[in-house]
mmCIF file of C-alpha atoms in Angstrom:
data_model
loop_
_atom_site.group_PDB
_atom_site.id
_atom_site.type_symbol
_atom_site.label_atom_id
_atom_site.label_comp_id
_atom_site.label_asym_id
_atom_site.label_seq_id
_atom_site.Cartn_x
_atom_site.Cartn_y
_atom_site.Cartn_z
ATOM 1 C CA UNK A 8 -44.152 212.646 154.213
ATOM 2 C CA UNK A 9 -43.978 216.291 153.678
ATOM 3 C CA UNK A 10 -42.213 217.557 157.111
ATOM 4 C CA UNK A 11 -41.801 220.810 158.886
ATOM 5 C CA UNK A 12 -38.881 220.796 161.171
ATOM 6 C CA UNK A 13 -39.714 223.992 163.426
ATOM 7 C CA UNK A 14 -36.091 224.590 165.153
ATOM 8 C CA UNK A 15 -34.277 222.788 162.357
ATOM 9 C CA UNK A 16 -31.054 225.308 163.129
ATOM 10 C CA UNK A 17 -30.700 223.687 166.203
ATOM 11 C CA UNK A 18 -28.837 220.389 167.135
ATOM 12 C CA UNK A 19 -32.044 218.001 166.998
ATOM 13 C CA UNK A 20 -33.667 219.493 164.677
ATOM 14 C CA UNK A 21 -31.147 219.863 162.069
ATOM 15 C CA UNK A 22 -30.835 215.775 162.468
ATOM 16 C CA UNK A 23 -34.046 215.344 162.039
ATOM 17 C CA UNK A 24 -33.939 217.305 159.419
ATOM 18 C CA UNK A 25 -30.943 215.520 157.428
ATOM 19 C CA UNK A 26 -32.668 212.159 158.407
ATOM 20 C CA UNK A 27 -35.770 212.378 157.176
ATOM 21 C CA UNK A 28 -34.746 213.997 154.002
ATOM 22 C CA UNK A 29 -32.253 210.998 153.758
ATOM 23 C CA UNK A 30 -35.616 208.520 153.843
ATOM 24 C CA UNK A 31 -37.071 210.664 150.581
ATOM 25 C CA UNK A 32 -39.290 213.395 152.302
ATOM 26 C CA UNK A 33 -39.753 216.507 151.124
ATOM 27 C CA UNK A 34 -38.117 218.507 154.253
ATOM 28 C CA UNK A 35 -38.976 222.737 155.482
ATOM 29 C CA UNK A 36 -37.345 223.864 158.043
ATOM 30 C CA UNK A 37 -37.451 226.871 160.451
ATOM 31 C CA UNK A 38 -34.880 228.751 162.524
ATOM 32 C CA UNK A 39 -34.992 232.159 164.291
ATOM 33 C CA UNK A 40 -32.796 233.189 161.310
ATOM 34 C CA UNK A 41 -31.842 232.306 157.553
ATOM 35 C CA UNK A 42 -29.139 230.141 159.527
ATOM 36 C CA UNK A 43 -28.543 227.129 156.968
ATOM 37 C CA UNK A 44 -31.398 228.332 154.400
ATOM 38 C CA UNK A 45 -34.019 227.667 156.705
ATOM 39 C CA UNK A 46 -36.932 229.568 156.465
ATOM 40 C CA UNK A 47 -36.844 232.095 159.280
ATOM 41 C CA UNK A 48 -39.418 231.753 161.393
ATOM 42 C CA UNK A 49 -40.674 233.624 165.253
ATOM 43 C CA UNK A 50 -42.909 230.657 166.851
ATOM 44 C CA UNK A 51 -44.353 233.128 169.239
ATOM 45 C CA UNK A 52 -45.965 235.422 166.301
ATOM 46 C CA UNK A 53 -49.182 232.752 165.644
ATOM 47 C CA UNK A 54 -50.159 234.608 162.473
ATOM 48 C CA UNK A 55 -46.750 233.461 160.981
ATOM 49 C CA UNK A 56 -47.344 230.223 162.018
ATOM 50 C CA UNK A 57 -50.129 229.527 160.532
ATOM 51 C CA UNK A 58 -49.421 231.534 157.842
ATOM 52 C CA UNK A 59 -46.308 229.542 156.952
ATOM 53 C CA UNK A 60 -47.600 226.013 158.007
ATOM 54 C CA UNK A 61 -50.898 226.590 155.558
ATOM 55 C CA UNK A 62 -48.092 227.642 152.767
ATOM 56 C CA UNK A 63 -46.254 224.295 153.303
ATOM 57 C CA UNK A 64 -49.065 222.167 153.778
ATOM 58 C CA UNK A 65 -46.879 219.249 155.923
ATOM 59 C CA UNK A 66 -48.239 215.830 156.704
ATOM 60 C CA UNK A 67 -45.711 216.091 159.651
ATOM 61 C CA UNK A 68 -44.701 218.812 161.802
ATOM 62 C CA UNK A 69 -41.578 218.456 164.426
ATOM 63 C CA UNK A 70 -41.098 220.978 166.958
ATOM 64 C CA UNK A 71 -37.861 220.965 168.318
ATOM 65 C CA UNK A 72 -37.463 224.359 168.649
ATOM 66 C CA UNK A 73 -35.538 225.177 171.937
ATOM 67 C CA UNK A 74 -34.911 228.772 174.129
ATOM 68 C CA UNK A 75 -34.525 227.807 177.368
ATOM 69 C CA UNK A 76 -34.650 231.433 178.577
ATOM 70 C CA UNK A 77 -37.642 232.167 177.176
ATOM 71 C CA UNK A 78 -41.426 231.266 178.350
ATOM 72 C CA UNK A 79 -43.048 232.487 175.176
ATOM 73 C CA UNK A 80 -40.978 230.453 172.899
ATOM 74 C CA UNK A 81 -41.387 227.342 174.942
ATOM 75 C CA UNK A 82 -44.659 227.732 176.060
ATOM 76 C CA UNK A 83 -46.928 230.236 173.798
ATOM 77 C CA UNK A 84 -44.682 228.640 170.508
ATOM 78 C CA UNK A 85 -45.592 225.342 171.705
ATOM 79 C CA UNK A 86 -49.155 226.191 171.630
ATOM 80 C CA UNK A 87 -49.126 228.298 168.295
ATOM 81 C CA UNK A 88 -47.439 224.873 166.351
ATOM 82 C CA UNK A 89 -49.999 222.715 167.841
ATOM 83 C CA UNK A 90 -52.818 224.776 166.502
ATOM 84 C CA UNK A 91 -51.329 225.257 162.759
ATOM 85 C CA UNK A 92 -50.689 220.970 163.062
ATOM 86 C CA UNK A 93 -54.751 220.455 163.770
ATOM 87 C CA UNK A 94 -55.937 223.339 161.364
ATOM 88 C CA UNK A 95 -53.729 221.782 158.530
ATOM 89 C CA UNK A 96 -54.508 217.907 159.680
ATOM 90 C CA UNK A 97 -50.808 217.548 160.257
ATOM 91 C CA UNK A 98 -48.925 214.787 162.279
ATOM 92 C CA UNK A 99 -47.575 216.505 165.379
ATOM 93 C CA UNK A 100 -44.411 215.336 167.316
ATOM 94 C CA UNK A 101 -43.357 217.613 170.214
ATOM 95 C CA UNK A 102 -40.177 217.527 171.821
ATOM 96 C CA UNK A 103 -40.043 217.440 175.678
ATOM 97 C CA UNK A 104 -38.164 217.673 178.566
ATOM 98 C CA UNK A 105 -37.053 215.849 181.665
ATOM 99 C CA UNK A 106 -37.159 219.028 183.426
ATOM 100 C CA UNK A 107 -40.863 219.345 183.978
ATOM 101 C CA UNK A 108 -40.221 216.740 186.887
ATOM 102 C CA UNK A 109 -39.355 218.174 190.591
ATOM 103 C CA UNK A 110 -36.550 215.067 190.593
ATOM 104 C CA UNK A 111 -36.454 211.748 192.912
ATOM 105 C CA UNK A 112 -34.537 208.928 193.212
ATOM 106 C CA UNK A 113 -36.863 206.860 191.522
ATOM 107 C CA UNK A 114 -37.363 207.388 187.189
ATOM 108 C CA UNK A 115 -40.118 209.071 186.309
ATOM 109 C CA UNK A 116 -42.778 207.152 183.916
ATOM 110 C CA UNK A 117 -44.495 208.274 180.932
ATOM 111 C CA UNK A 118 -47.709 209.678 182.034
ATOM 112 C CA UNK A 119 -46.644 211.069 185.363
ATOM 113 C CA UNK A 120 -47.912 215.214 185.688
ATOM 114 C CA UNK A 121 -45.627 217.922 185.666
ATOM 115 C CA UNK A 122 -43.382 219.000 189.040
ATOM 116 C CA UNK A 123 -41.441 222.091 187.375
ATOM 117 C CA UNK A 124 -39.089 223.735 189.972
ATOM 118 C CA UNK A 125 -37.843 226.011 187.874
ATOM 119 C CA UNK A 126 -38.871 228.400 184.974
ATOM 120 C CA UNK A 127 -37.785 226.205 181.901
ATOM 121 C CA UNK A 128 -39.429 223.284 183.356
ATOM 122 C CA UNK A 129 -42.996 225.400 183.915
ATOM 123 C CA UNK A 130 -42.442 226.829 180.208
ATOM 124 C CA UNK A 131 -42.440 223.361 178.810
ATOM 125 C CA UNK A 132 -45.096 221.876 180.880
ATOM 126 C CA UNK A 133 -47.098 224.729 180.033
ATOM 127 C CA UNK A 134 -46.380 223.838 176.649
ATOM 128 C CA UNK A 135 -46.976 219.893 176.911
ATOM 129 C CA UNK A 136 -50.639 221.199 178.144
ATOM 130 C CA UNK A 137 -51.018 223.546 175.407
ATOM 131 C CA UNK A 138 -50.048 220.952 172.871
ATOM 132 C CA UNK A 139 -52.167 218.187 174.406
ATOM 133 C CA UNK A 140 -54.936 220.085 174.682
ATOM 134 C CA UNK A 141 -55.129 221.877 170.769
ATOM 135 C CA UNK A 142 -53.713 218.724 168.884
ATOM 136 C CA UNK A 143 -54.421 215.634 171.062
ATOM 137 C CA UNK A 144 -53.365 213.015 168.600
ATOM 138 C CA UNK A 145 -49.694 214.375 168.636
ATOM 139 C CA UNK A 146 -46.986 212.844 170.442
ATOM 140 C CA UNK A 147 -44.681 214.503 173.368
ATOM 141 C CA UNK A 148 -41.416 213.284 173.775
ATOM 142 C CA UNK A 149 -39.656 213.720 176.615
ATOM 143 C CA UNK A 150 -36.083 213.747 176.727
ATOM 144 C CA UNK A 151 -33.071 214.108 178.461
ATOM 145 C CA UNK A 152 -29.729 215.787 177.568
ATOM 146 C CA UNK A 153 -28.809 216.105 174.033
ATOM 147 C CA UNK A 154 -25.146 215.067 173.191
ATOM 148 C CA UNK A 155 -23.562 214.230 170.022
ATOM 149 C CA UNK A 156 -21.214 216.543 167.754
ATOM 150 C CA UNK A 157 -20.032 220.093 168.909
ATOM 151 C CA UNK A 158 -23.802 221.772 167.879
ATOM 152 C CA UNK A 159 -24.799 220.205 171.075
ATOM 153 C CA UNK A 160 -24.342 222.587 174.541
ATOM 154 C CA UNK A 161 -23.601 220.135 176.476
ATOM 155 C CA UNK A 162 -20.345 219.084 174.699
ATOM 156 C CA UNK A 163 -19.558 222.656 174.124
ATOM 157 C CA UNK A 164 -19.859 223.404 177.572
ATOM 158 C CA UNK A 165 -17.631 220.218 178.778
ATOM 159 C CA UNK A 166 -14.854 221.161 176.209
ATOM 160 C CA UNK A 167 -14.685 224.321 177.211
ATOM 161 C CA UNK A 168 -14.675 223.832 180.966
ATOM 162 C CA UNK A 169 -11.971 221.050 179.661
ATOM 163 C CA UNK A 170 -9.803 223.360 177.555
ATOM 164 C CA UNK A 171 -10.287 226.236 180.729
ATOM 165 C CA UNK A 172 -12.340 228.375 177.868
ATOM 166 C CA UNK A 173 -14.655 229.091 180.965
ATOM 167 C CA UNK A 174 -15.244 229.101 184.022
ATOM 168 C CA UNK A 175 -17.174 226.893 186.436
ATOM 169 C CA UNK A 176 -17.989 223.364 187.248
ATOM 170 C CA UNK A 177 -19.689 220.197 186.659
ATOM 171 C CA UNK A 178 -22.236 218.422 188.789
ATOM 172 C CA UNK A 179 -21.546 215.047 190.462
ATOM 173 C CA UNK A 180 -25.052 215.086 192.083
ATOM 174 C CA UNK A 181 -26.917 215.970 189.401
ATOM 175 C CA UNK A 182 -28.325 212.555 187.238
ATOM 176 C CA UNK A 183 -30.051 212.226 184.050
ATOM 177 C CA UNK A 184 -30.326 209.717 181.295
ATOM 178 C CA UNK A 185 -28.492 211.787 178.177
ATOM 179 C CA UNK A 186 -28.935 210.599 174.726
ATOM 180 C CA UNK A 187 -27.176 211.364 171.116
ATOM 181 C CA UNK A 188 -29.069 213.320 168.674
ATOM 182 C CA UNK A 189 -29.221 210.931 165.836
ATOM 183 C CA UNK A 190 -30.704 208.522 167.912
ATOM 184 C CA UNK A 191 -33.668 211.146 169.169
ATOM 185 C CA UNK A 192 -34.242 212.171 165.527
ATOM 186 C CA UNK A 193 -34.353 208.540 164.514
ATOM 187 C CA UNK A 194 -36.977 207.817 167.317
ATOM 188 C CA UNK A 195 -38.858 210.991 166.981
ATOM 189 C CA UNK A 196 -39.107 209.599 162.987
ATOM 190 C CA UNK A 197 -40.345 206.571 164.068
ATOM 191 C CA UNK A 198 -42.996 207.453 166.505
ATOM 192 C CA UNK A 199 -43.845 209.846 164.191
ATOM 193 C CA UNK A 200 -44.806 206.845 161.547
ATOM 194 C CA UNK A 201 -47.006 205.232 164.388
ATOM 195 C CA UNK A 202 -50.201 205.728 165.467
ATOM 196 C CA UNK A 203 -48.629 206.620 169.085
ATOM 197 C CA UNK A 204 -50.301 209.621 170.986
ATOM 198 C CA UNK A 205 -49.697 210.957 174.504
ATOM 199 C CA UNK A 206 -46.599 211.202 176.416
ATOM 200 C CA UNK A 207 -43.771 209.397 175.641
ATOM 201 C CA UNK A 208 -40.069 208.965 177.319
ATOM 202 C CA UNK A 209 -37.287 209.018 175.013
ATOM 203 C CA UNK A 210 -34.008 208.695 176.839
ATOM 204 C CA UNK A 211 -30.593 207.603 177.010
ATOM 205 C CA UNK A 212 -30.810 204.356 179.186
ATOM 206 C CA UNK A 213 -27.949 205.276 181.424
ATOM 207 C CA UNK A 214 -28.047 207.096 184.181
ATOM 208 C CA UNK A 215 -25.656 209.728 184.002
ATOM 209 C CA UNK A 216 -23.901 212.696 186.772
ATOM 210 C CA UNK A 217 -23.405 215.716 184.851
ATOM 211 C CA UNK A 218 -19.585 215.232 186.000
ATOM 212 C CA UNK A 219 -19.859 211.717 184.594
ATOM 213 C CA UNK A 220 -20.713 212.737 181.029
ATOM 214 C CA UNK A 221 -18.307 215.907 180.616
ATOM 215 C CA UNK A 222 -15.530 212.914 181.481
ATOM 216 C CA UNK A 223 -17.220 211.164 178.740
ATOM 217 C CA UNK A 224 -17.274 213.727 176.304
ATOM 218 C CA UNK A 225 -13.769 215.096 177.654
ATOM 219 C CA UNK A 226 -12.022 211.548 176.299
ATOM 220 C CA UNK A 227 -14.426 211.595 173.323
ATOM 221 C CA UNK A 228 -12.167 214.766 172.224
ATOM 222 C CA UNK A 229 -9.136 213.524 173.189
ATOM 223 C CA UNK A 230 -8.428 215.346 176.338
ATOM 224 C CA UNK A 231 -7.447 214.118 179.758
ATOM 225 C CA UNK A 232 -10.757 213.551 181.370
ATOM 226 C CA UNK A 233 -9.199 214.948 184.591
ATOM 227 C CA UNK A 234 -9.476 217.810 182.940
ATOM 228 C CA UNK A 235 -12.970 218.439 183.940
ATOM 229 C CA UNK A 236 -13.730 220.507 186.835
ATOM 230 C CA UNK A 237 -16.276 219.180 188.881
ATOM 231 C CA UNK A 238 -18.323 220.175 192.208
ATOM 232 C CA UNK A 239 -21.695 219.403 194.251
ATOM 233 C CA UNK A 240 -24.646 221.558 193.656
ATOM 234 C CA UNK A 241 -23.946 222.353 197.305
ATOM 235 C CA UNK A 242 -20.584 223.610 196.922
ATOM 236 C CA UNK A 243 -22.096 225.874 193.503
ATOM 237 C CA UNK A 244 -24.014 227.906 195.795
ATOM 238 C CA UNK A 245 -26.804 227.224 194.098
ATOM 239 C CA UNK A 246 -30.421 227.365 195.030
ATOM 240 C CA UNK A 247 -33.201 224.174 195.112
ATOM 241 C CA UNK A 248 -32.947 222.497 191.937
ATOM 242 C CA UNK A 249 -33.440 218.714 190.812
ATOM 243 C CA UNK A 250 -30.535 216.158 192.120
ATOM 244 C CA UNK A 251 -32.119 213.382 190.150
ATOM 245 C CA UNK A 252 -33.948 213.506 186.125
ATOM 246 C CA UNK A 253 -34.332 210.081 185.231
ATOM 247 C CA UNK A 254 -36.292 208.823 182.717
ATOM 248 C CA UNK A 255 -37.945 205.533 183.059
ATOM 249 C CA UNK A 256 -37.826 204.758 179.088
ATOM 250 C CA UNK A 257 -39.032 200.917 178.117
ATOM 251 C CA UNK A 258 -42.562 201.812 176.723
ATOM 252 C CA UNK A 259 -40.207 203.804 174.167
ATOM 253 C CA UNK A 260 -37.792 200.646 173.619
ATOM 254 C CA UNK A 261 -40.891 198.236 173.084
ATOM 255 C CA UNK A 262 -42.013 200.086 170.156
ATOM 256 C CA UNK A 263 -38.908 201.194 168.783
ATOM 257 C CA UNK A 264 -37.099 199.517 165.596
ATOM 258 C CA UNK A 265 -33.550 201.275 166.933
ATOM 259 C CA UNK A 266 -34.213 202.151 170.769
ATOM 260 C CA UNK A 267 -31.388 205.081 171.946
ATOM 261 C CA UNK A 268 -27.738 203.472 172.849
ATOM 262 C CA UNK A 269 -25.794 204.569 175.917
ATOM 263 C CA UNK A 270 -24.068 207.780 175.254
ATOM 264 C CA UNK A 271 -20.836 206.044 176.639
ATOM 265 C CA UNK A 272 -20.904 203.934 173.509
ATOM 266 C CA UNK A 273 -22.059 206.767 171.236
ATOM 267 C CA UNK A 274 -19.536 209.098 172.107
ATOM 268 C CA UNK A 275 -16.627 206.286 171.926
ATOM 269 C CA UNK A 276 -17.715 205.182 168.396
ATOM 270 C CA UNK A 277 -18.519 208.593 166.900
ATOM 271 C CA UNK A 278 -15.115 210.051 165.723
ATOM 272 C CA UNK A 279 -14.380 213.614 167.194
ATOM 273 C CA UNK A 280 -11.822 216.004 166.599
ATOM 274 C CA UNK A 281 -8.998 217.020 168.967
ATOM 275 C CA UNK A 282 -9.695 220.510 170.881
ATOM 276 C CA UNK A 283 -6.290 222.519 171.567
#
């Protein structure tokens, strides 16, 4: 298929990217720049997008455009790529979070409304809504933690709280269910090749303390995972935020070819580099 990658600068999206142009598509891509050749791109202007999806014409659009610090990127984008997928009769697969959820002990299904917290969780539950709403035939994935190689900010931000690059600490009360890029992108492709629509979970299938997967990523680089510094959200001095993001993923592994792996086995099988 003929794919737009919106975000395909970005860790995700750039695998997406390489993977579906590995299959044979014919593969655009966006970024907030001409970072890699992409075709620059401001998802909150909805005269570009439109403008640039009608110019295209793709059979499939992937949004994995991320800005965590901003609302109309998450949200108003959201809603902007949604509307140039059902004007152009595009396949729509929007990427998620786990942060739309307040956090429990229990995972969190599939279909289960928004709790959002905090402001990037609202943003992206405003933008599930949108997205429902304008294009209801397109999928939303929600996902966890993105890990992989060092385009990914959560292995930046372990190495470098490893390496004493910066400052700060790691949670060990704070649980999700991370996953490794490729294996997103490879489910995102495959969803996106079914005639799946709604919600959809799309996790690592490991519960995981933040602490926990800095360690991880710390021996995944060669370092001494002791290395890590770690504290409780308590001892951060930090306000109300979610203890627990877990995603309750089997509806994703039942229709999966290649459900996601533990990051614990991704990490250890990947080769990294060394970090001085």
């Amino acid at each position: 298929m003929r794919t737009l990658v919106v975000g395909a600068s970005g860790h995700l999206g750039g695998e997406v990217a390489r993977l579906a142009s590995a299959a044979g598509a014919e593969v655009r891509g966006t970024a907030t720049t001409r970072a890699g050749g992409w075709s620059p791109l401001d998802i909150t202007d909805r005269a570009a997008v439109l403008a640039l999806t009608a110019s295209v014409r793709p059979q499939l659009i992937v949004n994995a455009a991320y800005r965590a610090d901003s609302w109309p990127a998450c949200a108003d984008g959201a809603a902007h790529v949604a509307l140039a997928a059902a004007e152009s009769g595009a396949r729509l697969v929007h990427v998620s979070t786990d942060a739309v959820h307040a956090g429990r002990p229990a995972p969190y299904g599939d279909d289960e409304p928004p709790t959002p917290v905090y402001t990037y969780g609202a943003a992206k539950a405003a933008g599930e809504t949108a997205v429902r709403a304008i294009a209801p035939s397109a999928v939303v994935v929600r996902t966890s933690l993105i890990v992989g190689d060092t385009r990914s900010k959560q292995v930046r931000l372990s190495l470098d709280l490893a390496t004493g690059r910066r400052r700060g600490a790691l949670f060990t009360d704070e649980h999700r269910c991370p996953i490794d890029a490729t294996d997103l992108a490879t489910a995102i492709l495959e969803l996106a090749a079914t005639d799946y629509t709604g919600l959809i979970n799309v996790a690592g299938p490991d519960p995981l303390s933040r602490a926990d997967l800095g360690r991880l990523i710390a021996a995944a680089h060669h370092l001494d995972p002791a290395t890590v510094p770690t504290c409780t959200t308590a001892e951060a001095g930090l306000g109300p935020r979610p203890s627990h993001l877990l995603l309750d993923s089997t509806r994703a592994t039942t229709l999966l070819k290649s459900p996601p792996r533990p990051v614990a086995e991704t990490l250890t099988h990947n080769r990294h580099p060394s970090v001085d």
